[in-house]
Coordinates of C-alpha atoms and ligand atoms in Angstrom, one line a residue:
X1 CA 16.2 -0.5 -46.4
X2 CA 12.8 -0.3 -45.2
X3 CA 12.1 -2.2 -42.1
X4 CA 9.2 -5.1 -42.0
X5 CA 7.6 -5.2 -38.3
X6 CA 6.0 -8.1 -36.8
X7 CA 4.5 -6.3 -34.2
X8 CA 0.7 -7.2 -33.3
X9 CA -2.1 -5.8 -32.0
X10 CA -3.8 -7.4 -29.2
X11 CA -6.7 -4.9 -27.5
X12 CA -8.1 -1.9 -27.8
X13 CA -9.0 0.3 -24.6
X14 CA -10.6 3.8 -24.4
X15 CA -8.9 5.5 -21.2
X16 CA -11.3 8.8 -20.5
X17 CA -12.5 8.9 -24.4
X18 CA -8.7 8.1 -25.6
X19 CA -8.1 5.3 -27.5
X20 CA -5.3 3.3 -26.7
X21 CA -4.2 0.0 -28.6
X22 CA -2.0 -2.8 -26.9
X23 CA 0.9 -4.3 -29.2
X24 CA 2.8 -7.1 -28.9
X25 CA 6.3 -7.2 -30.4
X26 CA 9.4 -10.1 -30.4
X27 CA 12.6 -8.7 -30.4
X28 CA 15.3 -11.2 -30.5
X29 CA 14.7 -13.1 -27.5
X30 CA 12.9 -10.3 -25.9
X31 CA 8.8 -10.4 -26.2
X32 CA 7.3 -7.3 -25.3
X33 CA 3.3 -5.9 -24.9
X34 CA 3.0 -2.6 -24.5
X35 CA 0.9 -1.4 -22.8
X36 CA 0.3 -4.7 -20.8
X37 CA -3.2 -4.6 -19.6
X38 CA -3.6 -5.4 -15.7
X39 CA -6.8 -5.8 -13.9
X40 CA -8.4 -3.1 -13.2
X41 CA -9.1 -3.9 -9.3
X42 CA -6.9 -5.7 -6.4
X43 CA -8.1 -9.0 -6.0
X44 CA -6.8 -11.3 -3.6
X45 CA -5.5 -14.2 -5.0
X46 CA -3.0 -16.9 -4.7
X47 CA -0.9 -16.0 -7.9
X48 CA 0.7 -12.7 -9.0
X49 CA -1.8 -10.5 -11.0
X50 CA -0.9 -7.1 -11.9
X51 CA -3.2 -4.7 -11.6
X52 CA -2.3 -1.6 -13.9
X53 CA -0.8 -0.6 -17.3
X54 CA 2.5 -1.7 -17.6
X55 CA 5.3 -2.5 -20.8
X56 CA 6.0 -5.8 -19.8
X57 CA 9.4 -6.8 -21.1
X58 CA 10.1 -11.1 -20.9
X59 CA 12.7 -13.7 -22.2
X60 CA 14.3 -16.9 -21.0
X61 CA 15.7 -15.5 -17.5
X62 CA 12.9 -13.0 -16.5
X63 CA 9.8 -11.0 -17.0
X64 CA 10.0 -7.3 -15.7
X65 CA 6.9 -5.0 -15.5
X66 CA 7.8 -1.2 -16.3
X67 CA 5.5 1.6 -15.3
X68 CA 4.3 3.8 -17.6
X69 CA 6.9 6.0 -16.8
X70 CA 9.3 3.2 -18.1
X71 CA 10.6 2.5 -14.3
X72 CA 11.0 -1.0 -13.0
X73 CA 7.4 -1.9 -11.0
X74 CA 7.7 -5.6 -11.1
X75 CA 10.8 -8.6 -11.2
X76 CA 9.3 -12.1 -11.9
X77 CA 12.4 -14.3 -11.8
X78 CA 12.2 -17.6 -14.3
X79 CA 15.3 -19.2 -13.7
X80 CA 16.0 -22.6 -11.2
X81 CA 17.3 -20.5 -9.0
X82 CA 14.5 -18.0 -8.2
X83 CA 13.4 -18.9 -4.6
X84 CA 9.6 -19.7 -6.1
X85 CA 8.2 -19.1 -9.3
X86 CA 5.3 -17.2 -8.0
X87 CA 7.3 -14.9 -5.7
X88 CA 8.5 -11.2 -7.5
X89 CA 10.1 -8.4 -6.2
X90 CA 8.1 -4.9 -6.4
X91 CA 9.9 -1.9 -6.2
X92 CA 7.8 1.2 -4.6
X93 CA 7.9 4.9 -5.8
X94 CA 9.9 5.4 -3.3
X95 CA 12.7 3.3 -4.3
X96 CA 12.3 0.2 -2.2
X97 CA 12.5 -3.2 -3.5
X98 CA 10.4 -5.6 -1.4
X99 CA 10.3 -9.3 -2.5
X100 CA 7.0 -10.6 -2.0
X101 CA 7.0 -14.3 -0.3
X102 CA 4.1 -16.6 -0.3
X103 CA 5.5 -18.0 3.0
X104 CA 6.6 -21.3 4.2
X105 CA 4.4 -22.5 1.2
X106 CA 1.2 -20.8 2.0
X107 CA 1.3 -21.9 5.7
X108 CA -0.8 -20.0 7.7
X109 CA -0.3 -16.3 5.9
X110 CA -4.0 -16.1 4.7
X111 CA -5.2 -17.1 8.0
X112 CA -2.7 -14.8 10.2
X113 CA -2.2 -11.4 7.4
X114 CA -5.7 -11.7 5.0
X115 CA -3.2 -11.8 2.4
X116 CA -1.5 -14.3 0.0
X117 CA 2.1 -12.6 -0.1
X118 CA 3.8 -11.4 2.9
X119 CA 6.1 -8.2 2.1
X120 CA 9.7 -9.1 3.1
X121 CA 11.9 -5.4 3.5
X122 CA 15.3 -4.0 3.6
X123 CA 14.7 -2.4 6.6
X124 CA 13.4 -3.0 10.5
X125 CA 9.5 -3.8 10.5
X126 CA 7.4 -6.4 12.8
X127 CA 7.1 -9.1 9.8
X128 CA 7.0 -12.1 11.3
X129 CA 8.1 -13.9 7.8
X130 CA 10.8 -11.7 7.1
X131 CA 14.0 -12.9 5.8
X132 CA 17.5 -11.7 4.4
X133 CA 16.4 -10.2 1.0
X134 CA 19.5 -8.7 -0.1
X135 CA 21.1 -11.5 -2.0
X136 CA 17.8 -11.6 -4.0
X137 CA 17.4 -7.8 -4.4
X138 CA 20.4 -7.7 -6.0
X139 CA 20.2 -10.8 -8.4
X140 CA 16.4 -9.2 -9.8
X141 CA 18.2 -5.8 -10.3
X142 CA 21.1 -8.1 -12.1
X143 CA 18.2 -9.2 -14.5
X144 CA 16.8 -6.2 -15.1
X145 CA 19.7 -4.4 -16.1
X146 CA 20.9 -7.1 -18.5
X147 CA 17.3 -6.7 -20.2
X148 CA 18.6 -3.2 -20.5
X149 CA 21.5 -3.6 -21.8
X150 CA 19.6 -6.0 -24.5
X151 CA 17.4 -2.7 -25.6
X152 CA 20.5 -0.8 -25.4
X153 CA 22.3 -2.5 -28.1
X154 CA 19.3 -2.9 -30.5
X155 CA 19.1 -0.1 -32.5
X156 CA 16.1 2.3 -32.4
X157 CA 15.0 1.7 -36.2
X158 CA 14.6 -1.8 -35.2
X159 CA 11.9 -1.0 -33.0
X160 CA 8.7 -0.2 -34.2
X161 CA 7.2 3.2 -33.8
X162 CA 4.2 2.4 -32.0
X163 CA 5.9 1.5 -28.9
X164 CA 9.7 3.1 -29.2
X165 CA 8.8 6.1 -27.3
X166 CA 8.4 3.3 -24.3
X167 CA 11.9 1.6 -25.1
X168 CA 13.3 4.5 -25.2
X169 CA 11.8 5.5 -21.6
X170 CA 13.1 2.5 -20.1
X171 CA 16.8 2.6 -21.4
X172 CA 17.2 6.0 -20.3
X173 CA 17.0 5.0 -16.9
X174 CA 19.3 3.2 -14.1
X175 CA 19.6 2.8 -10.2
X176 CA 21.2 6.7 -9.8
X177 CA 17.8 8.0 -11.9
X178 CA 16.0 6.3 -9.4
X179 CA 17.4 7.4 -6.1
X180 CA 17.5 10.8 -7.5
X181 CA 13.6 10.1 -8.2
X182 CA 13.2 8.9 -4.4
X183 CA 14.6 12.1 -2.9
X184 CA 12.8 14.9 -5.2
X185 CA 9.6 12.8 -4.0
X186 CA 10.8 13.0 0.0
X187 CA 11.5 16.9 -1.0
X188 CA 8.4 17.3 -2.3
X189 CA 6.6 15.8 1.1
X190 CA 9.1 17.4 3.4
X191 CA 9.0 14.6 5.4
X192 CA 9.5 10.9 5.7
X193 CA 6.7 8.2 5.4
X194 CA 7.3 5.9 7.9
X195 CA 4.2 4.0 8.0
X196 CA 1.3 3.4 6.0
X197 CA -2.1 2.4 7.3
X198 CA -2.7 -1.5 7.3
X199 CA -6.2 -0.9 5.7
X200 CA -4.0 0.0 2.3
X201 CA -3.3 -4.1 2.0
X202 CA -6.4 -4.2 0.2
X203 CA -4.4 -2.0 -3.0
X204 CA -1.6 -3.4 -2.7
X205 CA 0.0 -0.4 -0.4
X206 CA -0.7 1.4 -3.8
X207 CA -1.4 5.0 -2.9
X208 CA -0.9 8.7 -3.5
X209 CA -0.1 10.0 0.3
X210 CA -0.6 13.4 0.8
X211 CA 0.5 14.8 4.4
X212 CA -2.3 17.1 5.7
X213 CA -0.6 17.0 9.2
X214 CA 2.8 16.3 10.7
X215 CA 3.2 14.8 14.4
X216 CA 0.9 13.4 16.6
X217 CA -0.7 13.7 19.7
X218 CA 0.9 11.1 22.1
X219 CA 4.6 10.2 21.3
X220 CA 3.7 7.2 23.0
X221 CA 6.9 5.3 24.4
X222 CA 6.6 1.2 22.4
X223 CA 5.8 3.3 18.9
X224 CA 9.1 3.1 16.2
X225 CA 7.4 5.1 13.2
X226 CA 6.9 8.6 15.5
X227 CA 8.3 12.0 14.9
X228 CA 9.7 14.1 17.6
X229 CA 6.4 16.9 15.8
X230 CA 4.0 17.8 17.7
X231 CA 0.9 17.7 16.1
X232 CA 0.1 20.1 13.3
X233 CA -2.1 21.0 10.6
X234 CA -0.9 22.0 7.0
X235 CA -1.4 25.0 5.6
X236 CA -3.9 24.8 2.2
X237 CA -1.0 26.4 0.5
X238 CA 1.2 23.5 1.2
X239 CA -1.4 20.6 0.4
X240 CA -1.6 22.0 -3.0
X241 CA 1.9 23.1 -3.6
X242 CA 2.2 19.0 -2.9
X243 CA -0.5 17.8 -4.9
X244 CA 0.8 19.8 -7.8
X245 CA 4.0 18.4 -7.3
X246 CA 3.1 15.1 -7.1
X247 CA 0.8 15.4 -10.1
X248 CA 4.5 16.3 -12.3
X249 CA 6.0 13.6 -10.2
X250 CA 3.6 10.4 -10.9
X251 CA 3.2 11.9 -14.8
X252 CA 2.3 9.5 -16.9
X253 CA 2.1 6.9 -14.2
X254 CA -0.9 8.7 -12.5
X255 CA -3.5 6.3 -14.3
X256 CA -2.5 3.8 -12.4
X257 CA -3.5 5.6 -9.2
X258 CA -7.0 5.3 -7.3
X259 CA -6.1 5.7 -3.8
X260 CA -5.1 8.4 -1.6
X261 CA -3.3 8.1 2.1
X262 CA -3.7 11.2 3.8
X263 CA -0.7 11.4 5.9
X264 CA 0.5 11.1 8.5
X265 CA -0.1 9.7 11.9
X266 CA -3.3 11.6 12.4
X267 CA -4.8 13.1 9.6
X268 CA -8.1 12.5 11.1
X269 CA -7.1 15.6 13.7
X270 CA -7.5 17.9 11.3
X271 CA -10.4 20.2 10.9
X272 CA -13.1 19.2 8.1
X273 CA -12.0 21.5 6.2
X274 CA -8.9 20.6 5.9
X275 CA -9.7 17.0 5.1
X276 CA -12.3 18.3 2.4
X277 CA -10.2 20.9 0.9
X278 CA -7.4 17.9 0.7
X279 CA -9.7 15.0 -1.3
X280 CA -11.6 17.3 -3.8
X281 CA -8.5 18.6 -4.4
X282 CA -6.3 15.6 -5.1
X283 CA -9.3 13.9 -7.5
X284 CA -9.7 17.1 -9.3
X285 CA -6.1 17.2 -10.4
X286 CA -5.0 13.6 -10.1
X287 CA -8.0 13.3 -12.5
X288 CA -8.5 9.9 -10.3
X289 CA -12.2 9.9 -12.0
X290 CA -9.7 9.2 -15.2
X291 CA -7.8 6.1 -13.8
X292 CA -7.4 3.0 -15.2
X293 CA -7.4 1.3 -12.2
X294 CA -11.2 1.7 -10.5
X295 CA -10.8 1.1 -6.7
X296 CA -11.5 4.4 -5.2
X297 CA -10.4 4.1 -1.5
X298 CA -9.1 7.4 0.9
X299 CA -7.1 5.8 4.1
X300 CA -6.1 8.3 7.1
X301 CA -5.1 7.4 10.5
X302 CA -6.6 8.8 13.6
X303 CA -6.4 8.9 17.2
X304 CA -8.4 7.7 20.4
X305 CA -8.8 11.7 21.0
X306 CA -9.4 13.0 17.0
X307 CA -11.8 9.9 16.2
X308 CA -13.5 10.8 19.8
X309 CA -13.9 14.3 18.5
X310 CA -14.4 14.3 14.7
X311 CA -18.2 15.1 14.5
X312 CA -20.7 12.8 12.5
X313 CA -20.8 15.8 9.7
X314 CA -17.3 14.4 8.3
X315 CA -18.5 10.8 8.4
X316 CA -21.5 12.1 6.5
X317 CA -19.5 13.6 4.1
X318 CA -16.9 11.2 3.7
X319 CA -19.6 8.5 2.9
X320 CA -20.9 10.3 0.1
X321 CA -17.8 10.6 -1.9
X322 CA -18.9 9.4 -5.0
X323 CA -17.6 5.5 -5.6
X324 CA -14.8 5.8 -2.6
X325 CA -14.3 3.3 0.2
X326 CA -12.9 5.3 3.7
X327 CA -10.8 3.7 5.4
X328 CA -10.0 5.1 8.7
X329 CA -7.1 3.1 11.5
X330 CA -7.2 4.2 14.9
X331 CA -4.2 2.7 17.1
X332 CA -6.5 1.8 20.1
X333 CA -3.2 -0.7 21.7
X334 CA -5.1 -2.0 24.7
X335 CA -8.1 -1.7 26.7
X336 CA -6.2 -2.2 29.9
X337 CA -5.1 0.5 31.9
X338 CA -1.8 -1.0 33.3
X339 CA -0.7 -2.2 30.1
X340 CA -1.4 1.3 28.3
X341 CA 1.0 2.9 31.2
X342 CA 3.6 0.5 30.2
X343 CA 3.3 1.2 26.6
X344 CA 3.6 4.8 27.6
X345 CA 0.5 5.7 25.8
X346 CA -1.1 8.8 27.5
X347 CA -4.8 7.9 27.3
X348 CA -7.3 6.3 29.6
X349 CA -9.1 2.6 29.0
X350 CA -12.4 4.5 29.4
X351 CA -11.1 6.2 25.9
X352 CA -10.6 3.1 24.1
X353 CA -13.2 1.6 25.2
X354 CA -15.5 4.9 24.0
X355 CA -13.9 4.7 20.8
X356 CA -14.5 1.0 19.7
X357 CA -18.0 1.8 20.3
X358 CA -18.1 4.8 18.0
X359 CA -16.3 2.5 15.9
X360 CA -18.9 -0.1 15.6
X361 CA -21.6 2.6 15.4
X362 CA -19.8 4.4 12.7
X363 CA -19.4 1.1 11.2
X364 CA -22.8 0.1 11.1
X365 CA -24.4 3.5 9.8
X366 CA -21.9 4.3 7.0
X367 CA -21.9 1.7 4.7
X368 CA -18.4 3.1 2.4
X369 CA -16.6 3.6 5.9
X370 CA -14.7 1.2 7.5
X371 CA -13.1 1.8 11.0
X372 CA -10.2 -0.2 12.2
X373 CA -8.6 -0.2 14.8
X374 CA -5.0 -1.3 16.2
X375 CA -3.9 -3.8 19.2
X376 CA -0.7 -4.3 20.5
X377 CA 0.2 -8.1 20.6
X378 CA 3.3 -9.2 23.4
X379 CA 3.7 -12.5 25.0
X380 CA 4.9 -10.5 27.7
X381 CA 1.8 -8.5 28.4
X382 CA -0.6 -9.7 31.4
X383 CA -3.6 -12.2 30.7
X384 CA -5.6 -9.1 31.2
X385 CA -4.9 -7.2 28.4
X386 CA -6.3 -10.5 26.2
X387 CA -8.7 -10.8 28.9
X388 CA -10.3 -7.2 28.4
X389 CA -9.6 -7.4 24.5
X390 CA -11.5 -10.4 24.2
X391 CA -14.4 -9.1 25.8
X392 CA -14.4 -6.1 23.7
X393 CA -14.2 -8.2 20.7
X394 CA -17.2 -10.6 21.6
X395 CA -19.3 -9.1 24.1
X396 CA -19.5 -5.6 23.0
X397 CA -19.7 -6.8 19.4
X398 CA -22.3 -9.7 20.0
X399 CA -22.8 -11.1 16.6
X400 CA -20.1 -11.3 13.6
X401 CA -19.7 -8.0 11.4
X402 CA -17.6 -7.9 7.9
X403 CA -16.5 -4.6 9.0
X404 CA -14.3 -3.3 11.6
X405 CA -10.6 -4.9 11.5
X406 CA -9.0 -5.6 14.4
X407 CA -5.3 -5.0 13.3
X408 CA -2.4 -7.3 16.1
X409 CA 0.4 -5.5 15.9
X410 CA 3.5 -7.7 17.4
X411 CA 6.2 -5.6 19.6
X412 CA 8.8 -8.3 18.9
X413 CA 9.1 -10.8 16.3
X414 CA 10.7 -13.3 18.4
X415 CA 8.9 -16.6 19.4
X416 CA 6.9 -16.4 16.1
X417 CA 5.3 -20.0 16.6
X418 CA 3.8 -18.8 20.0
X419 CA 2.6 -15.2 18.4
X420 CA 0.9 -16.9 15.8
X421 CA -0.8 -19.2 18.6
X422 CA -1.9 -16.3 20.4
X423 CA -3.1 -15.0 16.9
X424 CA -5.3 -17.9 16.5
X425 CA -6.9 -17.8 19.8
X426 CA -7.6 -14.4 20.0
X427 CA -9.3 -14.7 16.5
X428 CA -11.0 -18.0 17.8
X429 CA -13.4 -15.4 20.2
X430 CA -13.5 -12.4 17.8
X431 CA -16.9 -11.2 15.9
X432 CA -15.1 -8.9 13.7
X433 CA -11.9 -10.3 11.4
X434 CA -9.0 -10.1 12.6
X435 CA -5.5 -9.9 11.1
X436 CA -1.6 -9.2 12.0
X437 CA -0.3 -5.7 11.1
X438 CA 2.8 -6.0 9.5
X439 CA 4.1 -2.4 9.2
X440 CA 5.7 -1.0 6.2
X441 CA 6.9 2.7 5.2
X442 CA 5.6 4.3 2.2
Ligands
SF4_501 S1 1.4 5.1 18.1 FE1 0.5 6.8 17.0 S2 0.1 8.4 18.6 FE2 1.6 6.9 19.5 S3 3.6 7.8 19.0 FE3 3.1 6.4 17.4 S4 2.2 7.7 15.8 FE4 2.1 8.8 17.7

C-alpha cells in the first residue's frame, strides 16, 4: 500500500547557496519540524529562544530540541510538575545537562549576572542560584527517552522521506553514545576544559574551544579551575591535528557554530603567530563564514603579564577580522597588594593597576575588542580591597563606557543575601557594567 503523508512545508532557507526546506509532520501524538529554524543571533531575553537548526520533536509531556546530529540540545518540560514552564535543561557537547533557572522568579539575576537564566550544574561552581538538579536531570532524560521509544516503534515507512534520515539519527542514539561522544571529544583536546571565559554568556557558552596553550603562568593559591602545567605554547601541528578533529566531531552540527574559545587559561601568552595561525585556521575549515548562526565572536583569556606584553600589532589585527567581536578576560582579582598575597597571586598592584589602564585604552581604540577583566569578591576581604577597586572603577574610568566588564567572581557562595549586597554597591560607584561570574566548564 502506498503511504499518503501529511507532512508540510513551512520555509525555505538557502544555507551558503543550498537550499534547504523546513517540514512539519504529526506523527501520532508526536509533532515534529525539521529542521526547526532558530534565531540566527543570541538575544537576551526573558523567554527561551533557540538560536540554531534543530529537529524539534513535541507532544503532551515535552518538547525536545535535537541537533543536527540528532543529539538531545534542548528538554522543555510541559507537564505540572516541571519546576517552571520557561525553565529547560541544555545538555553541552560535552555531555553535561545544566537546567537553566530563571531564579527566585526573576529576582535580581538580570541585575546581578546580565542574564535572564542562571546555569544550575552537576558539579562544584561559585553559582550563587544553584540548586540540587539531579532529580530533574533525570526526570528530562526520562522524557526524552520515552519520545524515543515512541520513534522506535513507528516503523520507518511511516515516516516520510524528507525528514527520516533525521529520525533515524535520533533513535540510533542513547546516554552510552553520548558519553562515548564526550570522551573522543576530551581525547581529541588532550585536556580538560575547566573553565570558560565569562564574556562567552553573550552565546550562550556556545563555542568551538581550541587549546593553543596549556598551563598558566601563576598557579595562584584561591584558583579551583588550574592545572599543575606550566605554561606552554602548542605546536601548529597540534592546533590543526585538533581543528581537523573537531571539524569530524561537530559534523553536521558545525552550522550551528560562530564562536571560537581559544583555550585555555592564557591563550593570550602565546606569540601572534600562534594566535593568527589558530583563527584563520579554524574559520577556513569550520567554514564559520558558512554558519547559520551569524555572531562571529573569538574569546581567549589572558594574564596581568601576557595582556601587559601582547604588542598593539595583535590588537590591530584582531580588530580587523572581518565581522568578529574579540573578547579578551584578564583575571586582574584585586588592586590591593595585601589581598593579592593572600590570594596567593604572584603579581604586584602596580600590574593591575597598569593593565586596567591598557584595558580601557584598548577599549577605547578598538571598537570589535572588548577587554574584561576579573575581581575577586569575599566578605572576608579588607574594606581596602573595595576601597582601591572602587577607585579604579570611578576615578580612573571617569565617565560611563558600554565596554569593559568588570566580572565579581565570589570565593564562597555562602551568605548570598550579603554578596549580592556587596554586588549592588560596588555596581552603585562603577562606570563600566558590572556583573557576577558564575564559572562553568566547557
Ligand atoms: S587564576 Fe588564572 S593564573 Fe591564577 S591559577 Fe587560575 S588559571 Fe592560573
Amino acid at each position: 500500500m502506498k503511504h499518503i503523508f501529511f507532512i508540510k512545508k513551512i520555509e525555505t532557507i538557502f544555507l551558503s547557496g543550498v537550499k534547504m526546506d523546513s517540514y512539519t509532520f504529526n506523527l501520532k501524538d508526536l509533532k515534529i519540524i525539521s529542521p526547526f529554524l532558530g534565531e540566527k543571533k543570541y538575544k537576551k531575553l526573558s523567554y527561551p529562544i533557540k538560536v540554531g537548526l534543530y529537529t524539534l520533536i513535541e507532544n503532551r509531556d515535552a518538547k525536545l530540541f535535537f541537533d543536527l546530529n540528532g543529539e538531545i540540545k534542548f528538554i522543555h518540560g510541559k507537564i505540572p510538575d516541571w519546576i517552571h514552564p520557561n525553565e529547560f535543561i541544555k545538555r553541552t557537547k560535552a555531555n553535561d545537562f545544566i537546567y537553566y533557572s530563571s531564579g527566585e522568579y526573576y529576582g535580581g539575576i538580570y541585575d546581578a549576572t546580565g542574564e535572564y537564566y542562571v546555569p544550575c550544574f552537576q558539579y562544584p561552581s561559585n553559582n550563587l542560584w544553584q540548586k540540587d538538579i539531579k532529580g530533574i536531570v533525570e526526570f528530562g532524560k526520562a522524557l526524552w527517552k520515552d519520545i524515543v521509544e515512541k520513534l522506535k516503534r513507528v516503523s520507518i515507512k511511516d515516516i516520510p522521506k524528507k525528514i527520516r534520515k533525521d529520525i533515524e539519527k535520533i533513535v540510533s542514539i542513547d546516554n552510552r553514545y553520548l558519553k562515548k561522544r564526550a570522551m573522543l571529544l576530551k581525547k581529541i583536546y588532550n585536556a580538560n576544559i575547566t573553565v570558560l571565559p565569562p564574556d562567552t554568556r553573550h552565546v550562550d557558552y556556545e563555542v568551538i574551544p581550541i587549546i593553543i596553550s596549556d598551563g598558566c603562568l601563576y598557579h595562584c593559591k584561591f584558583c579551583r579551575v588550574k592545572s599543575r602545567d606550566v605554561f606552554s605554547e602548542r605546536s601548529k601541528e597540534d592546533i590543526l591535528e585538533q581543528i581537523r578533529g573537531l571539524k569530524k566531531f561537530y559534523s553536521s552540527d558545525i552550522k550551528n557554530y560562530s564562536s571560537l574559545f581559544l583555550g585555555l587559561h592564557d591563550a593570550f601568552n602565546c606569540s601572534f603567530e600562534t594566535i593568527k595561525f589558530s583563527i584563520e585556521k579554524a574559520m577556513e575549515i569550520f567554514q564559520i563564514e558558512n554558519s547559520y548562526v551569524k555572531d562571529k565572536n573569538i574569546f581567549l583569556f589572558a594574564s596581568v603579564e601576557s595582556f601587559l606584553n601582547q604588542k598593539l600589532d595583535v590588537f590591530e589585527y584582531l580588530n580587523k577580522i572581518p565581522d568578529t567581536k574579540v573578547f579578551i578576560n584578564i583575571g586582574l582579582e584585586s588592586v590591593h597588594q595585601e589581598t593579592l598575597r593572600k590570594i596567593g597571586k604572584p603579581i604586584d598592584s602596580s600590574q593591575v593597576r597598569e593593565s586596567f589602564e591598557k584595558m580601557l585604552y584598548v577599549n577605547k581604540k578598538y571598537l570589535n575588542i572588548e577587554i574584561t577583566a576579573n575581581f575577586l569578591l569575599d566578605l572576608s576581604f579588607s574594606e581596602k580591597h573595595f576601597d582601591l577597586m572602587i577607585s579604579l572603577i570611578r576615578d580612573t574610568v571617569k565617565r560611563p563606557f558600554y565596554k569593559g566588564t568588570i566580572y565579581l567572581s565570589p570565593l564562597s557562595t555562602e551568605n548570598k543575601r550579603d554578596i549580592l549586597n556587596k554586588v549592588m554597591e560596588l555596581k552603585r560607584h562603577s562606570f563600566l557594567p558590572m556583573y557576577l561570574y558564575i564559572i562553568q566548564r566547557f
